[in-house]
Short mmCIF file of C-alpha atoms and ligand atoms in Angstrom, two decimals:
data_model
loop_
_atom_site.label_atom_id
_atom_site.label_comp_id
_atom_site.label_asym_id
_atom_site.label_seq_id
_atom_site.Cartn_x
_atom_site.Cartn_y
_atom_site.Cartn_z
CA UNK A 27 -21.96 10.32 -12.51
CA UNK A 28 -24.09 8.37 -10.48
CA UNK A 29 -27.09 10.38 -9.14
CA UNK A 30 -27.51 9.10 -5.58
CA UNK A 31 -24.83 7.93 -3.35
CA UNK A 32 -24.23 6.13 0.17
CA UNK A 33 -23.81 8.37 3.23
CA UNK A 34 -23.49 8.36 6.95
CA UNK A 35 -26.13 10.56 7.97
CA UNK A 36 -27.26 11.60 11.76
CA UNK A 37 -31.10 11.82 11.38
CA UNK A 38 -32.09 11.06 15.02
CA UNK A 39 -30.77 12.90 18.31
CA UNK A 40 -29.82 9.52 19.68
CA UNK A 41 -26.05 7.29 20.01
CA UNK A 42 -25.80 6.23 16.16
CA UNK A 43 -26.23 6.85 12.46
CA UNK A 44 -27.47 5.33 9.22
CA UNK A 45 -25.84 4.54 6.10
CA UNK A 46 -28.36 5.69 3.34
CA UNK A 47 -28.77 6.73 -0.20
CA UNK A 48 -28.80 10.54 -0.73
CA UNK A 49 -28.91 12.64 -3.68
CA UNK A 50 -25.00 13.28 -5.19
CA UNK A 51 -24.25 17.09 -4.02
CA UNK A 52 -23.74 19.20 -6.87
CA UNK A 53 -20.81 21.91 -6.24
CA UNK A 54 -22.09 25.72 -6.06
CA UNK A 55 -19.70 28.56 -7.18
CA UNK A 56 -16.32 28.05 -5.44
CA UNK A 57 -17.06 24.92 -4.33
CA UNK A 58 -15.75 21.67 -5.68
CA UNK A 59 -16.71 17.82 -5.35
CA UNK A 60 -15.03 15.20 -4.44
CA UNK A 61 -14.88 11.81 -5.10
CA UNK A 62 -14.13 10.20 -1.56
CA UNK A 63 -11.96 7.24 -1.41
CA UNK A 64 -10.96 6.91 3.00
CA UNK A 65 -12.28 9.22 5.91
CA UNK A 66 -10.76 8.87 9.24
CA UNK A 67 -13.01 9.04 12.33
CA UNK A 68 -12.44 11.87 15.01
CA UNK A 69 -12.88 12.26 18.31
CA UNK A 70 -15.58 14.93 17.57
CA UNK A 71 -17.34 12.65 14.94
CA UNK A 72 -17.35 10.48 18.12
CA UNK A 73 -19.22 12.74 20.14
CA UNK A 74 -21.59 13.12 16.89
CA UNK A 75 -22.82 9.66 17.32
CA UNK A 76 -23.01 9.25 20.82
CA UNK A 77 -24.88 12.88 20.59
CA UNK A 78 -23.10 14.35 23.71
CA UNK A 79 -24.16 17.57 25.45
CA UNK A 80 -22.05 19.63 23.06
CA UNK A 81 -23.65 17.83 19.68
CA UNK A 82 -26.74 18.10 20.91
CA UNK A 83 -26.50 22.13 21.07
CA UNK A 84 -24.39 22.43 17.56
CA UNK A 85 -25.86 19.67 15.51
CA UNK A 86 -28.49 20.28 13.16
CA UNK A 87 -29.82 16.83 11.83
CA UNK A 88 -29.95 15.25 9.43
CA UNK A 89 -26.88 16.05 8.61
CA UNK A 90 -23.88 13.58 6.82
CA UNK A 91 -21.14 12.85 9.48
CA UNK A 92 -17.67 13.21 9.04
CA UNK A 93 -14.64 15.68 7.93
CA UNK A 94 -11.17 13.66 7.79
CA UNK A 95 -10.74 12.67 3.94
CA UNK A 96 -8.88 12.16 1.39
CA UNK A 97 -9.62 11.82 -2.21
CA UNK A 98 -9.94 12.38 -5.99
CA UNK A 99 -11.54 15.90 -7.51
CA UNK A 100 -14.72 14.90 -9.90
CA UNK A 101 -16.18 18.28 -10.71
CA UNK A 102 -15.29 21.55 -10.54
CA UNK A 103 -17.85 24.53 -9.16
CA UNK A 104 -18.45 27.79 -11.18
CA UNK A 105 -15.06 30.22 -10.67
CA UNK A 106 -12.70 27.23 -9.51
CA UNK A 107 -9.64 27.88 -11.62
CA UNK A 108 -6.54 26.84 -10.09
CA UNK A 109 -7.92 22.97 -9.78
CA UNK A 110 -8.25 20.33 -11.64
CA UNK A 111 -10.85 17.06 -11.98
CA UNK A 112 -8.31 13.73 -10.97
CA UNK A 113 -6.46 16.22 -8.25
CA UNK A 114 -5.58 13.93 -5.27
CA UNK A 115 -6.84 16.22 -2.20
CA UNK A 116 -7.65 16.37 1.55
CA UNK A 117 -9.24 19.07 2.69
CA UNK A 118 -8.89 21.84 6.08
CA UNK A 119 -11.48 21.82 7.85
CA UNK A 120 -11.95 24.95 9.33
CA UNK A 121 -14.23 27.44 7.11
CA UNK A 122 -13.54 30.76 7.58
CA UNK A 123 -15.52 34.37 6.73
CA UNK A 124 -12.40 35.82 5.67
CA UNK A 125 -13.44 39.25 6.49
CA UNK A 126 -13.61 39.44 10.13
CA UNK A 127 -10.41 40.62 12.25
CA UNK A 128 -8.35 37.47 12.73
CA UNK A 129 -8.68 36.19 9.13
CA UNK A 130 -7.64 39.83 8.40
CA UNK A 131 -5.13 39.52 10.72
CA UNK A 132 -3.23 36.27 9.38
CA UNK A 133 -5.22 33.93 11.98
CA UNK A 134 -7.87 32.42 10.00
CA UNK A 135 -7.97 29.22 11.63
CA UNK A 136 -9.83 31.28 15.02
CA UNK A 137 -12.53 33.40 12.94
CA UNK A 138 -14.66 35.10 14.53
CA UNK A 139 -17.75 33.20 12.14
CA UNK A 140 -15.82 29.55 12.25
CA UNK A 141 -17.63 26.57 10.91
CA UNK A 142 -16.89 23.03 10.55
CA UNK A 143 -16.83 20.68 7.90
CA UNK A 144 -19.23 18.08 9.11
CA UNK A 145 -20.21 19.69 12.07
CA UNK A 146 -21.99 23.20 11.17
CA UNK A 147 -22.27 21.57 7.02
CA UNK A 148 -22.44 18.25 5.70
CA UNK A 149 -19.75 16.18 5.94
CA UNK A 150 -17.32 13.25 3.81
CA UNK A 151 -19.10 10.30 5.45
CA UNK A 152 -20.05 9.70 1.87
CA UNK A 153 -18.93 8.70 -1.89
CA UNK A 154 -18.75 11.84 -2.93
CA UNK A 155 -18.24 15.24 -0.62
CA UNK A 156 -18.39 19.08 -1.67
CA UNK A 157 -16.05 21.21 -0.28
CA UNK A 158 -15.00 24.91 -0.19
CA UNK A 159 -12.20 25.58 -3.10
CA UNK A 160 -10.44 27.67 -0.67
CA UNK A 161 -10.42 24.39 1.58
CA UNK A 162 -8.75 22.25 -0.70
CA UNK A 163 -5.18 20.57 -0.12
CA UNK A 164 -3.56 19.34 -2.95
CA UNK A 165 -2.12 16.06 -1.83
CA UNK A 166 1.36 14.30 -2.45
CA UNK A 167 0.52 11.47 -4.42
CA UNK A 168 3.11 8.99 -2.60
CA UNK A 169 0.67 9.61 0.37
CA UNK A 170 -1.66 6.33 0.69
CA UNK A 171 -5.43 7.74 1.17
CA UNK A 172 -5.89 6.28 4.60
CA UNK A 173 -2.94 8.24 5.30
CA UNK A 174 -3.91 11.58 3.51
CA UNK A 175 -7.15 11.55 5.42
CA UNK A 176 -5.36 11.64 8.46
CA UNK A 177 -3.35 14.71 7.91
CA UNK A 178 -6.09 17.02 9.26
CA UNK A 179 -5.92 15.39 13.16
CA UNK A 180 -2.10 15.24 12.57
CA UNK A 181 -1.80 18.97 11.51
CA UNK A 182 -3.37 19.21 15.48
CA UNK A 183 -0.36 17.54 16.68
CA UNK A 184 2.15 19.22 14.87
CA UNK A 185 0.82 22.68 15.76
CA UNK A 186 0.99 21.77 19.63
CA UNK A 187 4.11 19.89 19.75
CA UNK A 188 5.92 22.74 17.31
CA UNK A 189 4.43 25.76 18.96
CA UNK A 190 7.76 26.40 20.28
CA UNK A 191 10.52 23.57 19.31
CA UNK A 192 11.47 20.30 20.63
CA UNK A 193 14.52 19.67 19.39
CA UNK A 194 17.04 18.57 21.99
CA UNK A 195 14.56 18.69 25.02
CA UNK A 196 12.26 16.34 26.83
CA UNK A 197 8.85 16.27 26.72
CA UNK A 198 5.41 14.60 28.42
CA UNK A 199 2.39 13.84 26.35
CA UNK A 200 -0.31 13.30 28.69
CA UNK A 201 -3.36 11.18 26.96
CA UNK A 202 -2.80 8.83 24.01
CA UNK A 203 -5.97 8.89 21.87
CA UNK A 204 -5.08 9.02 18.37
CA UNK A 205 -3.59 12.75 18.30
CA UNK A 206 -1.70 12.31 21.41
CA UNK A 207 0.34 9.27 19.66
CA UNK A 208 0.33 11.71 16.60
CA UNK A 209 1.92 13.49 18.73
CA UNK A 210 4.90 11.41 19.96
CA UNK A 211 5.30 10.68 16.68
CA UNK A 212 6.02 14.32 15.57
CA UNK A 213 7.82 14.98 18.92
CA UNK A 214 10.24 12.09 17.89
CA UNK A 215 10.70 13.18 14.35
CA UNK A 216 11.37 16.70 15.70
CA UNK A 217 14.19 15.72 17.84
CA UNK A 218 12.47 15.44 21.48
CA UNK A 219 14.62 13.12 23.35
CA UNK A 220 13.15 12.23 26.53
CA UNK A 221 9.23 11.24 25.46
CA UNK A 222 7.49 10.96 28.45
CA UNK A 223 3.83 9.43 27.51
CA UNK A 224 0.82 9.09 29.87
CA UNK A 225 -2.66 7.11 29.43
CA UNK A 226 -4.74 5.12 31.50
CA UNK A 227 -5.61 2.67 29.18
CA UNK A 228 -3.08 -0.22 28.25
CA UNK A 229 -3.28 -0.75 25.08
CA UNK A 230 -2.32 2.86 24.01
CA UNK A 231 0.24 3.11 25.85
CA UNK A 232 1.85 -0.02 23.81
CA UNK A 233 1.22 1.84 20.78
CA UNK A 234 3.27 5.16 22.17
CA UNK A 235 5.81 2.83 22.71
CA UNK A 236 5.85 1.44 19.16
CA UNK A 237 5.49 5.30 18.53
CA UNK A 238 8.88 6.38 19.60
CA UNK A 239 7.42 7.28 23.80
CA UNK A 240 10.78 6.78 25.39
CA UNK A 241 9.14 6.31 29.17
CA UNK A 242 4.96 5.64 29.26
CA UNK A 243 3.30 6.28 32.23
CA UNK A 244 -0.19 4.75 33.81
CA UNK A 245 -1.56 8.10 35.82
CA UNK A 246 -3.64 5.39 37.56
CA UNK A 247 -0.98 3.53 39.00
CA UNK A 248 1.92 6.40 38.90
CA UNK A 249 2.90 9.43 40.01
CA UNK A 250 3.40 11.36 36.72
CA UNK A 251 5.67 13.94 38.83
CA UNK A 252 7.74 11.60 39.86
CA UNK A 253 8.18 9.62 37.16
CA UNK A 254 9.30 12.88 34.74
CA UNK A 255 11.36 14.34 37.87
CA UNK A 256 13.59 11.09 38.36
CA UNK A 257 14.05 10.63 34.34
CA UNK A 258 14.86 14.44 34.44
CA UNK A 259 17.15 14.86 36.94
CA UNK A 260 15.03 16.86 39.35
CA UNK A 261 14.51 19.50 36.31
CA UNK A 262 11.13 18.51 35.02
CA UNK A 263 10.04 18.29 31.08
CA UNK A 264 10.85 21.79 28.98
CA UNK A 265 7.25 20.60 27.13
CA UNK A 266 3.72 19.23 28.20
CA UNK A 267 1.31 18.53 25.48
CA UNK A 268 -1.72 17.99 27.08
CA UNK A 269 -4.01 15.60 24.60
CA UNK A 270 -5.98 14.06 27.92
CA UNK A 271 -8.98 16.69 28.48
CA UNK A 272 -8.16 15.81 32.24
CA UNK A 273 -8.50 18.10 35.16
CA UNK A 274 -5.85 16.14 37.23
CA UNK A 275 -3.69 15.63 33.72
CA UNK A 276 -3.22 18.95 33.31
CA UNK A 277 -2.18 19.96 36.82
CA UNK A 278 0.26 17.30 37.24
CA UNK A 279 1.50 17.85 33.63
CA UNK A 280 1.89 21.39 34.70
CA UNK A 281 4.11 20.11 37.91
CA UNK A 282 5.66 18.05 35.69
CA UNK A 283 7.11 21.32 33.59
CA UNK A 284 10.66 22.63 35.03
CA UNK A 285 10.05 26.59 35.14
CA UNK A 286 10.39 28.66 32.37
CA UNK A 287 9.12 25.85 30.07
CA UNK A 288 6.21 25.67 27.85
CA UNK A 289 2.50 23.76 27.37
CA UNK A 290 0.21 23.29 24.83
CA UNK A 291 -3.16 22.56 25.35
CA UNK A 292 -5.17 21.26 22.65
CA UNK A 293 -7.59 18.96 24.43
CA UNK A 294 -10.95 20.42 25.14
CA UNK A 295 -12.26 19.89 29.12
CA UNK A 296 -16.10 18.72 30.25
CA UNK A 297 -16.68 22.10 31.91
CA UNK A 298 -14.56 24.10 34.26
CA UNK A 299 -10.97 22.97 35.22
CA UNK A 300 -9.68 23.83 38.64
CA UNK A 301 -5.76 24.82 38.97
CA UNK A 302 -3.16 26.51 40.90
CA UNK A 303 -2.44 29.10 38.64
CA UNK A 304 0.05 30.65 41.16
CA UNK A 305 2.14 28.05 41.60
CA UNK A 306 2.14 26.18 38.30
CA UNK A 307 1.85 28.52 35.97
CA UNK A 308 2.89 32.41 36.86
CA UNK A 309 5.59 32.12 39.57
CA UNK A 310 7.44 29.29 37.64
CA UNK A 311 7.42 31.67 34.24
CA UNK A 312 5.35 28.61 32.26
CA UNK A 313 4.07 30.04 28.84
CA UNK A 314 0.96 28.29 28.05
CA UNK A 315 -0.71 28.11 24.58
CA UNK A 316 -3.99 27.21 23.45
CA UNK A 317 -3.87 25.32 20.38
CA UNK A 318 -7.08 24.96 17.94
CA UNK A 319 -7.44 23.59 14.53
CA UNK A 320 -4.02 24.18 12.28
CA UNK A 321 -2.08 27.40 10.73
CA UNK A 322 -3.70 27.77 7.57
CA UNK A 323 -2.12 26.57 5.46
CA UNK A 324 1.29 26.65 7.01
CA UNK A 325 0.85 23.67 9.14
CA UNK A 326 -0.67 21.08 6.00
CA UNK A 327 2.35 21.92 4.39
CA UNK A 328 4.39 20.64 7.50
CA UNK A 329 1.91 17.54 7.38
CA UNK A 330 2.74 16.51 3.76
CA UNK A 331 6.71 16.60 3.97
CA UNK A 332 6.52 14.83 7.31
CA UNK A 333 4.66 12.00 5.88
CA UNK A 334 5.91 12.18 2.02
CA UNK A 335 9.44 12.41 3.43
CA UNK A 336 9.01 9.20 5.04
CA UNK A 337 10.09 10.84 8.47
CA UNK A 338 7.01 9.89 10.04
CA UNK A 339 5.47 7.03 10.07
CA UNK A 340 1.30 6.49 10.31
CA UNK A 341 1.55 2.52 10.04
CA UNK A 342 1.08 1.90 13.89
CA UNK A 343 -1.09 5.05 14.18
CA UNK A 344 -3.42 4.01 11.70
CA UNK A 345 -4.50 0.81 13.24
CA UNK A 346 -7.91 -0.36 11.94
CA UNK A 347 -9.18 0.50 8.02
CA UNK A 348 -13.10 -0.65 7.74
CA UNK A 349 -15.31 -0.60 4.73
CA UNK A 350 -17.84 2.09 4.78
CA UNK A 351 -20.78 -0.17 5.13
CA UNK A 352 -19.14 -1.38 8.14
CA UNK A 353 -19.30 2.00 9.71
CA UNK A 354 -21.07 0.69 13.32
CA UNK A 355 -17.98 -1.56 13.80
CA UNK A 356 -15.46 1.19 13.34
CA UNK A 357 -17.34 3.63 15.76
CA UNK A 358 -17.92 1.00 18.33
CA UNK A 359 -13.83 0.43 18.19
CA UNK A 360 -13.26 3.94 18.65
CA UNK A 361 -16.04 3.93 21.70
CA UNK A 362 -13.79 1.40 22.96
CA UNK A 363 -10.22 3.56 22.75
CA UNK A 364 -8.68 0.15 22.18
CA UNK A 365 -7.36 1.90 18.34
CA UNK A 366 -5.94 4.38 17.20
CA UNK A 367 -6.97 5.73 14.01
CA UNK A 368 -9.42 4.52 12.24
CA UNK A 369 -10.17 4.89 8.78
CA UNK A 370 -13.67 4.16 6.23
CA UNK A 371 -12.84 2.95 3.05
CA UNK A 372 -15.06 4.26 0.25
CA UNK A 373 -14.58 1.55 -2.62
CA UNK A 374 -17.16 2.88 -4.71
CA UNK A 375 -18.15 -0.90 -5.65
CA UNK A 376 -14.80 -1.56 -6.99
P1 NAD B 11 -9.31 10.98 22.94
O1 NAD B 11 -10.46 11.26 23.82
O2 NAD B 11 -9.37 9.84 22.00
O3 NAD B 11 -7.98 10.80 23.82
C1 NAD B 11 -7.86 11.27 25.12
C2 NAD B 11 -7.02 10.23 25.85
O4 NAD B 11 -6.71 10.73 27.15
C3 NAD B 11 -7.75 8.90 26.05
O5 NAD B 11 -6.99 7.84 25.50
C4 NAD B 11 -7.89 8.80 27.55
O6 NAD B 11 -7.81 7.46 28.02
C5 NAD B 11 -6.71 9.64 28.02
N1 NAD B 11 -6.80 10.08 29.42
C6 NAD B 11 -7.89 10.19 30.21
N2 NAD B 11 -7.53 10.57 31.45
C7 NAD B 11 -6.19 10.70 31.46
C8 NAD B 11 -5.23 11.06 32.44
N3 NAD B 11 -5.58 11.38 33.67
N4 NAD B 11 -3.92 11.09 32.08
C9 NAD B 11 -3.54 10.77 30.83
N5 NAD B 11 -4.41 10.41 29.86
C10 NAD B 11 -5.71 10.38 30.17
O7 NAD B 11 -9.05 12.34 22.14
P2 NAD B 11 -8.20 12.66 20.81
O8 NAD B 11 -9.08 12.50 19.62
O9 NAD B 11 -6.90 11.95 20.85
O10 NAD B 11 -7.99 14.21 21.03
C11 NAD B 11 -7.24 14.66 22.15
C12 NAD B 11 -7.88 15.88 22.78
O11 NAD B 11 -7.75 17.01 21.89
C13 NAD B 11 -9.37 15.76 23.06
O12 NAD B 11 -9.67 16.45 24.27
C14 NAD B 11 -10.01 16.48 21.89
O13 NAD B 11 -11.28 17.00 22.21
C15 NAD B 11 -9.02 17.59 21.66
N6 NAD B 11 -8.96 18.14 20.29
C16 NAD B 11 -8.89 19.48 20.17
C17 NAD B 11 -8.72 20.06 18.93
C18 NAD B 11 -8.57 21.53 18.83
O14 NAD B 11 -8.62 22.07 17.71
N7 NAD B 11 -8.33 22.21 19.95
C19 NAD B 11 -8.65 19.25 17.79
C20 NAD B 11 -8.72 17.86 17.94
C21 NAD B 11 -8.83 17.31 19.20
ZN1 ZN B 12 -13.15 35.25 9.77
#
């Protein structure tokens, strides 16, 4: 065991980070460490290094970046039984108190005293990464890494698209970063028929179509109404999944919903969002969820026979894989939303 390691680490409260040695973590009691082979990059990691508003209030620096991963257990904390050192694992993100009303209550993933891997700890930007025991997900080991690290993000999908189910109904997606086209893809291999898809920017929308997005829509250049009412017959979708964080997204998605139907919202808005609640959402009998994080653990077992089963496929999700050390490249990429997943590579000088 090496006794330093190389890490993405947010030291200044300023866009960017800095790949550095740090000491190797050793993992306290219930705690394990892991040997990191990929990380993918998230939207939040995003706001991270362009230290937003939001990062700025949360963030405590310095701090290593990053909680997508996927890799191989190397040592084992004080009490951790039921794992092993080799163990291919990802890990949930969410960190719970497990005392507090909703984690007594079967709904861990909204405790009341939530934290974050990577965003209220340190993160997997890194060789090696400890994590909760409790977090652990003990990974199929016909899932690549790149893949496995991306089963976090796509447990986001499946809990919005599958909060009610799709089979045999249409549905519009509205914004196509990486979790929106994670979630056509689980829409399609759920049985949606009618995949209506919209994003601004072009070269997403060509992936949702690759995807399995039966009808993609430019909001710039469209009417998103109009489009879903003519391919509906007049009806509207049963299903919006709104992935956008859009004020004007969300209303017309809303339009877009013939009553009675359903939304899920997982995308988070830049302040307050203005809508007509009467008419979109309470006189047309819309049920509208809030979706955050994923069941726990319910939903990373969905993720594993989705992807093991070969049902859904990551290969034009996943579309850039970097070497660590070429971490600037891989966030400037994402800053570009000309990608869709993107993945670090931890080769450990292999
Ligand atoms: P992203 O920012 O990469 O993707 C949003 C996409 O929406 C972009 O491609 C953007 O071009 C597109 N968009 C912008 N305006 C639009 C419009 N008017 N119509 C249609 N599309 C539009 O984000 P992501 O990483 O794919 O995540 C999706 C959303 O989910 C984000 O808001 C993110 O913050 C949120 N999120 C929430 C949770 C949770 O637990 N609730 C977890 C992960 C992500
Ligand atoms: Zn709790």
């Amino acid at each position: 065991m090496p006794e330093t390691m190389w890490a993405i680490v947010k030291t200044k409260p300023e866009e960017g980070a800095e790949l550095m040695q740090v000491p190797v973590p050793s993992p306290g009691p219930g705690e394990v460490l892991v040997r990191v082979q990929a990380t993918s990059i998230c939207g939040t990691d995003l706001h991270i290094w362009e230290w937003n508003h939001w990062a700025e209030q949360r963030i405590h620096l310095p701090q290593t970046m990053g909680h997508e991963l996927a890799g191989r257990i190397e040592a084992l904390g004080e009490g951790v039984e039921h794992l092993k050192p080799g163990m291919f694992v990802s890990a949930e993100t969410h960190i719970t108190c497990g005392h507090c009303y909703q984690c007594r209550t079967g709904r861990p993933e909204i405790c009341q005293n939530l934290r974050i891997l990577g965003v209220d700890t340190n993160g997997v930007f890194a060789e090696y990464a400890v994590v909760p025991a409790e977090n652990i997900i003990i990974n199929d080991e016909r899932i690549p890494p790149d893949y496995a690290s991306v089963q976090e993000p796509l447990g986001n999908a499946i809990d919005t698209v599958l909060a009610e189910d799709v089979a045999g109904k249409p549905v519009l997606i509205t914004g196509l970063g990486p979790v929106g086209l994670l979630a056509v893809a689980v829409a399609k291999a759920s049985g949606a028929t009618h995949i209506f898809a919209s994003e601004p920017n072009a070269y997403r929308r060509a992936l949702a179509e690759e995807v399995g997005a039966t009808r993609v829509i430019d909001p710039l250049k469209e009417d998103v109404v109009e489009v879903v009412l003519e391919g509906t017959e007049g009806n509207g979708v049963e299903v919006l999944l709104e992935m956008s964080g859009n004020n004007r997204a969300l209303a017309d998605g809303l339009k877009a919903v013939t009553p009675g139907g359903r939304a899920s919202i997982l995308a988070l808005y830049n302040g307050d969002v203005t809508l007509d609640l009467n008419d979109l959402v309470v006189l047309r009998g819309i049920r509208v969820y809030g979706i955050t994080g994923r069941k726990m653990f319910s939903t990373w077992y969905k993720a594993r026979e989705f992807l093991s089963s070969g049902r859904l496929d990551l290969s034009k999700i996943v579309t850039h894989r970097f070497p660590f050390r070429e971490f600037r490249e891989a966030f400037e990429l994402m800053k570009s939303g000309n990608s869709g997943k993107v993945v670090l590579l931890w080769d450990h000088g292999e």
